[in-house]
Tab-separated table of C-alpha atoms in Angstrom:
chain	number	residue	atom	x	y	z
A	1	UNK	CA	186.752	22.605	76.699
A	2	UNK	CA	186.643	25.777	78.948
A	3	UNK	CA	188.094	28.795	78.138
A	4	UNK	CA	192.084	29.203	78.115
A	5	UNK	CA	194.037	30.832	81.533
A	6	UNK	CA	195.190	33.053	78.969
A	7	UNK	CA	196.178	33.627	74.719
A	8	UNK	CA	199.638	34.378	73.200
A	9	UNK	CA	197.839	36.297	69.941
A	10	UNK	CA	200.314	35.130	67.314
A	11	UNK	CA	198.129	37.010	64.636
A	12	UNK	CA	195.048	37.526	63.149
A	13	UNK	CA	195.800	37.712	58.903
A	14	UNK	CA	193.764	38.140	56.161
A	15	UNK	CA	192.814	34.854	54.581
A	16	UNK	CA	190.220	34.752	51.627
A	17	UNK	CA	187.303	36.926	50.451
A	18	UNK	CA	183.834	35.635	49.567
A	19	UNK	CA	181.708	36.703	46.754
A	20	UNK	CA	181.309	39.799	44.150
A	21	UNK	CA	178.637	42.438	43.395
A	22	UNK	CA	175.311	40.784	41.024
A	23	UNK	CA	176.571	37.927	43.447
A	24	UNK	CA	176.131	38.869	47.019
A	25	UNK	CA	174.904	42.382	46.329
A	26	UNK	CA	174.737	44.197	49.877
A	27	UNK	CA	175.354	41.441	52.304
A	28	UNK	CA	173.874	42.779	55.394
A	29	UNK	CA	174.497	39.629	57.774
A	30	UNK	CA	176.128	36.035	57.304
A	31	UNK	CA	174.683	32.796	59.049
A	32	UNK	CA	176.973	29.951	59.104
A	33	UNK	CA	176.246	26.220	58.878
A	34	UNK	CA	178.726	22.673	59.206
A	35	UNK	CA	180.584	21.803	56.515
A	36	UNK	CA	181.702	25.112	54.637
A	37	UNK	CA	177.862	26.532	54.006
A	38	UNK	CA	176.795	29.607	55.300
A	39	UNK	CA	174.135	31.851	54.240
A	40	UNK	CA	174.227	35.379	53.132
A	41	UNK	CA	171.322	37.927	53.729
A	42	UNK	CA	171.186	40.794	51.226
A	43	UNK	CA	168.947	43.547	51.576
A	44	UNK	CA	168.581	46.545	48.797
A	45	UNK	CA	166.350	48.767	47.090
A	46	UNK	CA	163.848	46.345	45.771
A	47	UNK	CA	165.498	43.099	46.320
A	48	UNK	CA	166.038	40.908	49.321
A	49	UNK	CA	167.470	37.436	49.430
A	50	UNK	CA	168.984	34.444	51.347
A	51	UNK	CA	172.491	33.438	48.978
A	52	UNK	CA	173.363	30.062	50.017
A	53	UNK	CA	177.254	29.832	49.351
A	54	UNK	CA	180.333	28.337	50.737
A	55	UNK	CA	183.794	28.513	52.388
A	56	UNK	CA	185.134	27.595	48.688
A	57	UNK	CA	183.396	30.712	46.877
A	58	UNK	CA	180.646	28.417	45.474
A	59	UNK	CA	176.782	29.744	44.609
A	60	UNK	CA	174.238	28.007	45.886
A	61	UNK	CA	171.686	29.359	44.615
A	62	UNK	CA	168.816	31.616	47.010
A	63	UNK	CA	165.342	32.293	48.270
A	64	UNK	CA	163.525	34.805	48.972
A	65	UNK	CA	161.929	37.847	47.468
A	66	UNK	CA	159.988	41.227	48.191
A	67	UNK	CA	156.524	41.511	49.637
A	68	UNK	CA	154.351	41.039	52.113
A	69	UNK	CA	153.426	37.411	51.950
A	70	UNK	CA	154.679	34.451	53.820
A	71	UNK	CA	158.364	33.833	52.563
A	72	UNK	CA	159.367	37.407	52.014
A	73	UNK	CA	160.648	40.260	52.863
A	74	UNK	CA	160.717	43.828	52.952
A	75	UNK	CA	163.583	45.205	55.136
A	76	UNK	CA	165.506	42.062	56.476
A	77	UNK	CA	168.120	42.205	58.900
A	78	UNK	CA	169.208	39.414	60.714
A	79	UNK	CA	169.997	35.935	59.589
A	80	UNK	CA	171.112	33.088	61.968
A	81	UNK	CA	170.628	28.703	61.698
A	82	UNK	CA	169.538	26.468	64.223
A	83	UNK	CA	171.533	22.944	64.568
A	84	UNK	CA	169.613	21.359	61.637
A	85	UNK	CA	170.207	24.642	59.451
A	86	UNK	CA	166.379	25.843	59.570
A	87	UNK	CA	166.890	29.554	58.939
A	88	UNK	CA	165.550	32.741	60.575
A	89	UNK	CA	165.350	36.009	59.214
A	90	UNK	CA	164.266	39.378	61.387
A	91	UNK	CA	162.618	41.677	59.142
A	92	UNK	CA	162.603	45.185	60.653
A	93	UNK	CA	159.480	46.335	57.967
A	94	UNK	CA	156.883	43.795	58.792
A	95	UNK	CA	157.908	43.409	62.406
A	96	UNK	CA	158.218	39.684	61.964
A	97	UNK	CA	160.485	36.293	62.317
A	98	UNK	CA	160.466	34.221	59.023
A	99	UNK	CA	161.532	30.677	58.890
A	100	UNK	CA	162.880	28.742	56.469
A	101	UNK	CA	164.222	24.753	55.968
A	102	UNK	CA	167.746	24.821	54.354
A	103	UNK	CA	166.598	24.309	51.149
A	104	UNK	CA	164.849	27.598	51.356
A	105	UNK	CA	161.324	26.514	52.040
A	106	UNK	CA	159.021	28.466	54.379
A	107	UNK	CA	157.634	27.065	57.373
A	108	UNK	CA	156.483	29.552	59.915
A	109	UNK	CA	156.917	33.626	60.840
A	110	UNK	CA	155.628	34.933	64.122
A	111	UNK	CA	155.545	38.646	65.769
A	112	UNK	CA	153.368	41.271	65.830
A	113	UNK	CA	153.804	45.003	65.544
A	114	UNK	CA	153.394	47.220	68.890
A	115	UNK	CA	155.475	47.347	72.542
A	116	UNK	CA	153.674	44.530	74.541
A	117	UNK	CA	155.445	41.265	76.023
A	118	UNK	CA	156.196	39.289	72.568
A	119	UNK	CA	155.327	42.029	70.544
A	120	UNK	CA	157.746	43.982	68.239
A	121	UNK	CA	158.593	46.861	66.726
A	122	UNK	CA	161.175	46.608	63.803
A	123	UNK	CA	163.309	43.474	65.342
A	124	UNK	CA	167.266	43.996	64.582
A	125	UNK	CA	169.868	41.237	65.597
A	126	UNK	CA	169.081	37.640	66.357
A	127	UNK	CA	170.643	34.834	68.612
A	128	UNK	CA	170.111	31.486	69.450
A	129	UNK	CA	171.190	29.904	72.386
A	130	UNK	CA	172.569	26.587	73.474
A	131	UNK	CA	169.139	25.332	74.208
A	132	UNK	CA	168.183	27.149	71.468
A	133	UNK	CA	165.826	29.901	72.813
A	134	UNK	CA	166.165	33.355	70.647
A	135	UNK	CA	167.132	36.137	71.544
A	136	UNK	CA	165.886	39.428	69.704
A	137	UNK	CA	166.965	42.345	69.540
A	138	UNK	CA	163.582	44.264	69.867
A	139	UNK	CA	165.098	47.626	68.523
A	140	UNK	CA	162.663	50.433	68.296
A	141	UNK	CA	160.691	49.517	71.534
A	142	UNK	CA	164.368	49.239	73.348
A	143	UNK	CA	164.386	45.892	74.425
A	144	UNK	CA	165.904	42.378	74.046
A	145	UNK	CA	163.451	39.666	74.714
A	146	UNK	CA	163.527	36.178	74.535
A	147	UNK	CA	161.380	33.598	73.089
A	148	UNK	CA	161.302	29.928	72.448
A	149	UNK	CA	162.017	28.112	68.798
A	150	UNK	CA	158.190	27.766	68.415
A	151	UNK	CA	157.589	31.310	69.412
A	152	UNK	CA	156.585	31.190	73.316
A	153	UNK	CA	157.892	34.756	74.822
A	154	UNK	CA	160.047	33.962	77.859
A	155	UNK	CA	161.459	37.239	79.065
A	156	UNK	CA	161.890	40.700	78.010
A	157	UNK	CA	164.562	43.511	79.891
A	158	UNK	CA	165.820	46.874	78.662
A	159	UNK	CA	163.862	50.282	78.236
A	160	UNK	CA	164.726	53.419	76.705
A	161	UNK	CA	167.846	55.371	78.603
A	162	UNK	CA	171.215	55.525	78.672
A	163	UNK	CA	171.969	53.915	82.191
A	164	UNK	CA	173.531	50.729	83.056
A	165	UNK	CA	170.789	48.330	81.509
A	166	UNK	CA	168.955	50.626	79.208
A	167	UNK	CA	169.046	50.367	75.583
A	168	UNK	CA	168.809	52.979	72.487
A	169	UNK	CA	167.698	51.129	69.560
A	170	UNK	CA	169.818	48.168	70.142
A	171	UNK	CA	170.997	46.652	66.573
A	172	UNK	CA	173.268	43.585	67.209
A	173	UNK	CA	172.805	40.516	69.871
A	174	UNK	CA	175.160	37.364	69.993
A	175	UNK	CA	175.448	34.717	72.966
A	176	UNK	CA	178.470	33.187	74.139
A	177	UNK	CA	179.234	29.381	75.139
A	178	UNK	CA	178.569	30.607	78.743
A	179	UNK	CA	175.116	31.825	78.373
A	180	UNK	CA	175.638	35.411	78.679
A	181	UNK	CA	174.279	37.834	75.894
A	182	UNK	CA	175.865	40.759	74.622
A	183	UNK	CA	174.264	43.787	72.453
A	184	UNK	CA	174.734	46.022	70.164
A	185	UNK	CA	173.912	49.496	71.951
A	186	UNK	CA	173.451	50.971	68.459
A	187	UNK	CA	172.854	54.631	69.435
A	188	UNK	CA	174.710	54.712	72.195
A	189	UNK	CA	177.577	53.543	70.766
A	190	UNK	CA	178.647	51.001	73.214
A	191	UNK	CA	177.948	47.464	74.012
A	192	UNK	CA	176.506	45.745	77.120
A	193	UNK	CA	176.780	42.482	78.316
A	194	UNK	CA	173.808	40.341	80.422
A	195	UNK	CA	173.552	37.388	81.737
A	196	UNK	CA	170.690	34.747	80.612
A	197	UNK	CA	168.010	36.953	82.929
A	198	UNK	CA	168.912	40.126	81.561
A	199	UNK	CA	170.942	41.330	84.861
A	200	UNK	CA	173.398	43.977	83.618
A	201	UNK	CA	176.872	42.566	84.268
A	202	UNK	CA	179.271	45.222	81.946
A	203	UNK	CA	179.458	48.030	79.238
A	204	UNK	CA	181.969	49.442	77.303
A	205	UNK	CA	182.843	51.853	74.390
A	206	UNK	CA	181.855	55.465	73.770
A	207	UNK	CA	181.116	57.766	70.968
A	208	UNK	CA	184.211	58.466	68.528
A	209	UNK	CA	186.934	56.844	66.310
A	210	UNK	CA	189.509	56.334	68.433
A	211	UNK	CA	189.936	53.198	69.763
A	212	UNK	CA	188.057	51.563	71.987
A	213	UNK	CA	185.433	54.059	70.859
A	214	UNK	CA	181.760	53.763	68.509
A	215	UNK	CA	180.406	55.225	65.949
A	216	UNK	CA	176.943	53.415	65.563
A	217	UNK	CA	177.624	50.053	66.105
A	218	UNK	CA	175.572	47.170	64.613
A	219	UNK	CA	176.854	43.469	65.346
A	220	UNK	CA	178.762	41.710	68.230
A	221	UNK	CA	180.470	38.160	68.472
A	222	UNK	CA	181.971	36.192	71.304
A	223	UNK	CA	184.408	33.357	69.935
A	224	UNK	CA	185.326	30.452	72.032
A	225	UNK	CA	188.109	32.064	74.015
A	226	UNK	CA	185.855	34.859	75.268
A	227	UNK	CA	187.366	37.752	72.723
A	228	UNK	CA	184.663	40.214	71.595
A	229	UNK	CA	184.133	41.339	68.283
A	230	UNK	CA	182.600	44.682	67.275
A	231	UNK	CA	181.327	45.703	63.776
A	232	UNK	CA	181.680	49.423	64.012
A	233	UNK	CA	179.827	50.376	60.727
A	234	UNK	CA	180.140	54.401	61.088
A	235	UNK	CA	183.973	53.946	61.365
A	236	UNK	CA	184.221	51.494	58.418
A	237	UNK	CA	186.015	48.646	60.638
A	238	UNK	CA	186.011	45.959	63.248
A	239	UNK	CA	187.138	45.425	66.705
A	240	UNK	CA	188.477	43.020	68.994
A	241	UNK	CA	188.023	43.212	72.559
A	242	UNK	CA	189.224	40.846	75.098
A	243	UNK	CA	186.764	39.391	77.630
A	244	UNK	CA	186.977	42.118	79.964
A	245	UNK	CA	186.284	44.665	77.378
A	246	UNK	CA	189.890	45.825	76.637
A	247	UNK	CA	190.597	47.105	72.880
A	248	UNK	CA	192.993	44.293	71.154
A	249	UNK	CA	192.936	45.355	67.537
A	250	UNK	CA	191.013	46.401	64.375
A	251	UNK	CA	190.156	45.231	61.161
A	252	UNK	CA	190.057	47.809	58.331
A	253	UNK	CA	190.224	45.748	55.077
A	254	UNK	CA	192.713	43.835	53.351
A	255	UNK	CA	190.178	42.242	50.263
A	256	UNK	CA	191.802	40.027	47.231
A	257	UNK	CA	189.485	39.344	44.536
A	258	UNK	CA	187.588	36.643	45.323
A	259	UNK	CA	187.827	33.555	43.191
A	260	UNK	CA	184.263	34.647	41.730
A	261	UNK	CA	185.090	37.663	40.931
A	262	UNK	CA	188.567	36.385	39.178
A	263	UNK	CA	186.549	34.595	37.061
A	264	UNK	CA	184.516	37.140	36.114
A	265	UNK	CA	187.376	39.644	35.154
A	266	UNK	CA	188.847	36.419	33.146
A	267	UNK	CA	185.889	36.555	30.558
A	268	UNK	CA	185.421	40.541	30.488
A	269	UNK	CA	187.834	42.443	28.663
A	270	UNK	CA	186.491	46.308	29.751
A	271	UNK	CA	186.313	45.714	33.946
A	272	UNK	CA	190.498	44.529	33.748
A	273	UNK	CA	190.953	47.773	31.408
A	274	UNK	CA	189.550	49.892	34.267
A	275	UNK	CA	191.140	47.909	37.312
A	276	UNK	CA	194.684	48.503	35.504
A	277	UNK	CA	193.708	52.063	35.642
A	278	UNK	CA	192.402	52.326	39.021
A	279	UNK	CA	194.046	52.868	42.893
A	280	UNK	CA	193.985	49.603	44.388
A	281	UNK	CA	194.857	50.534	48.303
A	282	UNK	CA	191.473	51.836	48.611
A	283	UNK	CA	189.613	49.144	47.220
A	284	UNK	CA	190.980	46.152	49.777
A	285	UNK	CA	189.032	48.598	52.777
A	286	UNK	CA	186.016	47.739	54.266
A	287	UNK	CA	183.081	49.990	53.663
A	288	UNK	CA	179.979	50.450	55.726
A	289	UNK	CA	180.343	46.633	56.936
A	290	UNK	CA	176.947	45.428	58.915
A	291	UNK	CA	177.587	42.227	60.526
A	292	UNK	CA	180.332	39.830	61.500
A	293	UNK	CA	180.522	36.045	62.919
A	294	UNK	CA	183.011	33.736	64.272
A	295	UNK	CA	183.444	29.987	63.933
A	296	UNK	CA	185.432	27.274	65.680
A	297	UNK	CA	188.151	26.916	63.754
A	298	UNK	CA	188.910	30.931	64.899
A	299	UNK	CA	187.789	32.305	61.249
A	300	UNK	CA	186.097	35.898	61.438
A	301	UNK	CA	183.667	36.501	58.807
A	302	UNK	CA	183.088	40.178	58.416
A	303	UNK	CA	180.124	41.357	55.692
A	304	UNK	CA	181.908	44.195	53.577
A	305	UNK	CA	178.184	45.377	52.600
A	306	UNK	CA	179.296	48.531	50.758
A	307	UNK	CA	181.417	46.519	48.355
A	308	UNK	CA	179.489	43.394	48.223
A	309	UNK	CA	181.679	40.419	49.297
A	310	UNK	CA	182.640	38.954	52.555
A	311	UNK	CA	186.359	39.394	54.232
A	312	UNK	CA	187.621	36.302	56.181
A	313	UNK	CA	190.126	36.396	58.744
A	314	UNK	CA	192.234	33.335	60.619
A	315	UNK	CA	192.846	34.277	64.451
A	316	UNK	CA	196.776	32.658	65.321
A	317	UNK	CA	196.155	32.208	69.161
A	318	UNK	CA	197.909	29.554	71.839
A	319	UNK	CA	196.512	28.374	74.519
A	320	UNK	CA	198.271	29.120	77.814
A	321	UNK	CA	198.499	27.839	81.309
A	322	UNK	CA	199.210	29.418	84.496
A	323	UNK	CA	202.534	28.846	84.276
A	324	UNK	CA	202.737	30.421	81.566
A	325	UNK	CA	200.915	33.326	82.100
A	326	UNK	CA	202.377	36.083	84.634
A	327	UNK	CA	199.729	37.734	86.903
A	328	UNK	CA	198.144	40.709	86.157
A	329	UNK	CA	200.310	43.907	86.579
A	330	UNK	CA	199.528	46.674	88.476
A	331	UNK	CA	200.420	48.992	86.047
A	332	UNK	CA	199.914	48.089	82.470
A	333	UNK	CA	203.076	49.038	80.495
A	334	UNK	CA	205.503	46.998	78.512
A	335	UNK	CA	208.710	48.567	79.932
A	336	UNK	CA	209.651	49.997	82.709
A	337	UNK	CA	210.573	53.312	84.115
């Protein structure tokens, strides 16, 4: 099914919130799989891990640990799953792709540090495609490039700059249902989309917090119906663009207690003494969030990494048709002079 002619967006609530700190402690990206599963990178001071976990809030144990050798990780960054749920992890440290089976075992890494074709220099975002090429987002040597599953370099575009095309330490990479690619344009707050060959097609956003506007931007996703998403870490939110670039909306928090973490407070006395005491407003906001992905079924995942969970919204959208839908007007205002 193509895209719709156009969306009557009925809403886009809060629905459910994932995990709870000694849980999913710093979630710095989200990789989902069929059925509910997803997997949750988390990256801190001395610890790095795949959580496998679901839709319902359930631990699935993880993988992973710190070093050097084949299997782990020093400073990871980017998680995604091909259609049989292998995983891949960037890590930024050891300049290197790590894969894994779904169970967690390792089978292969590949990259080497320095700026030649296939090489890397601390890899960011990741994205597969529909034949299931990846895309990296190559971020100190200013690049994307593109590589087969079993690590044959196709293409590389990009360069240093600030000009249509050029990159400055590009963080984030996602590809739509159509082919094209879209990045992350971490330092200069903005994002940029390409098609499959790297041809610049568009940009948009600037430096700020209005809206519309960046403040060191470091994931992007493309749902079925061509909206744009935006994790806009320095500004503590999310937001939605429409396919032509045009700021919809933003996320800013709206976090329950997961059913984890309600649980947890069941069976400890001294945590519910403190939460009676505390603000709440503040505590439903997102903080420092790193990555974000969309699914089918129109749910945004959005990894609250500063408070170590994982907000989930439900996009309300109808499908139109032309009839529907009245042209474009010249002049875009809801009323009239």
């Amino acid at each position: 099914m193509g895209r719709p002619y156009g969306l009557l967006r009925a809403g886009f609530p809060f629905l459910k919130t994932l995990g709870m700190r000694r849980l999913t402690n710093f979630p710095v990206d989200i990789a989902l799989g069929a059925e509910g599963r997803m997997y949750i990178l988390c990256r801190q001071e001395g610890a790095a891990l795949v959580r496998k976990y679901s839709f319902d809030d359930e631990d699935g144990g993880n993988f992973g640990s710190v070093g050097e050798d084949d299997g782990q990780f020093q400073w990871p960054v980017s998680i995604i799953a091909d259609s049989e749920e292998n995983i891949y992890v960037s890590d930024e440290a050891l300049h290197r792709i790590s894969s894994f089976n779904s169970e967690g075992e390792f089978l292969a890494s590949f990259g080497e540090f320095d700026s030649g074709p296939g090489q890397l220099n601390r890899p960011a975002g990741m994205a597969f495609d529909a034949d299931e090429n990846i895309y990296i987002a190559d971020s100190m040597n200013h690049r994307i490039q593109k590589f087969t599953k079993d690590e044959k370099f196709i293409l590389g575009w990009g360069g240093s700059g600030d000009g249509d095309g050029q990159l400055d330490m590009p963080w984030g990479i996602t590809v739509d249902e159509l082919g094209d690619v879209y990045v992350a344009d971490w330092r200069n707050d903005r994002v940029q989309k390409f098609n499959a060959h790297g041809e610049f097609i568009m940009k948009f956003g600037s430096s700020g917090s209005a809206n519309g506007e960046f403040n060191r931007p470091t994931d992007v996703a493309v749902d079925l119906d061509g909206d744009i998403y935006v994790c806009d870490r320095g500004n503590n939110r999310v937001q939605l663009f429409n396919a032509h670039g045009r700021y919809v909306e933003k996320f800013i928090g709206d976090a329950t207690l997961s059913r984890v973490a309600r649980e947890y407070m069941m069976t400890n006395a001294s945590p519910n003494r403190i939460r009676d005491m505390s603000v709440l407003e503040p505590q439903k906001l997102l903080r420092q969030p790193k990555s974000i992905a969309v699914d089918a079924e129109g749910h945004l995942f959005i990894t609250d990494t500063g408070s170590y969970r994982v907000q989930v919204y439900q996009k309300e959208a109808i499908h139109l048709e032309p009839h529907q839908f009245a042209p474009p007007m010249r002049s875009v205002t809801l009323h009239q002079e």
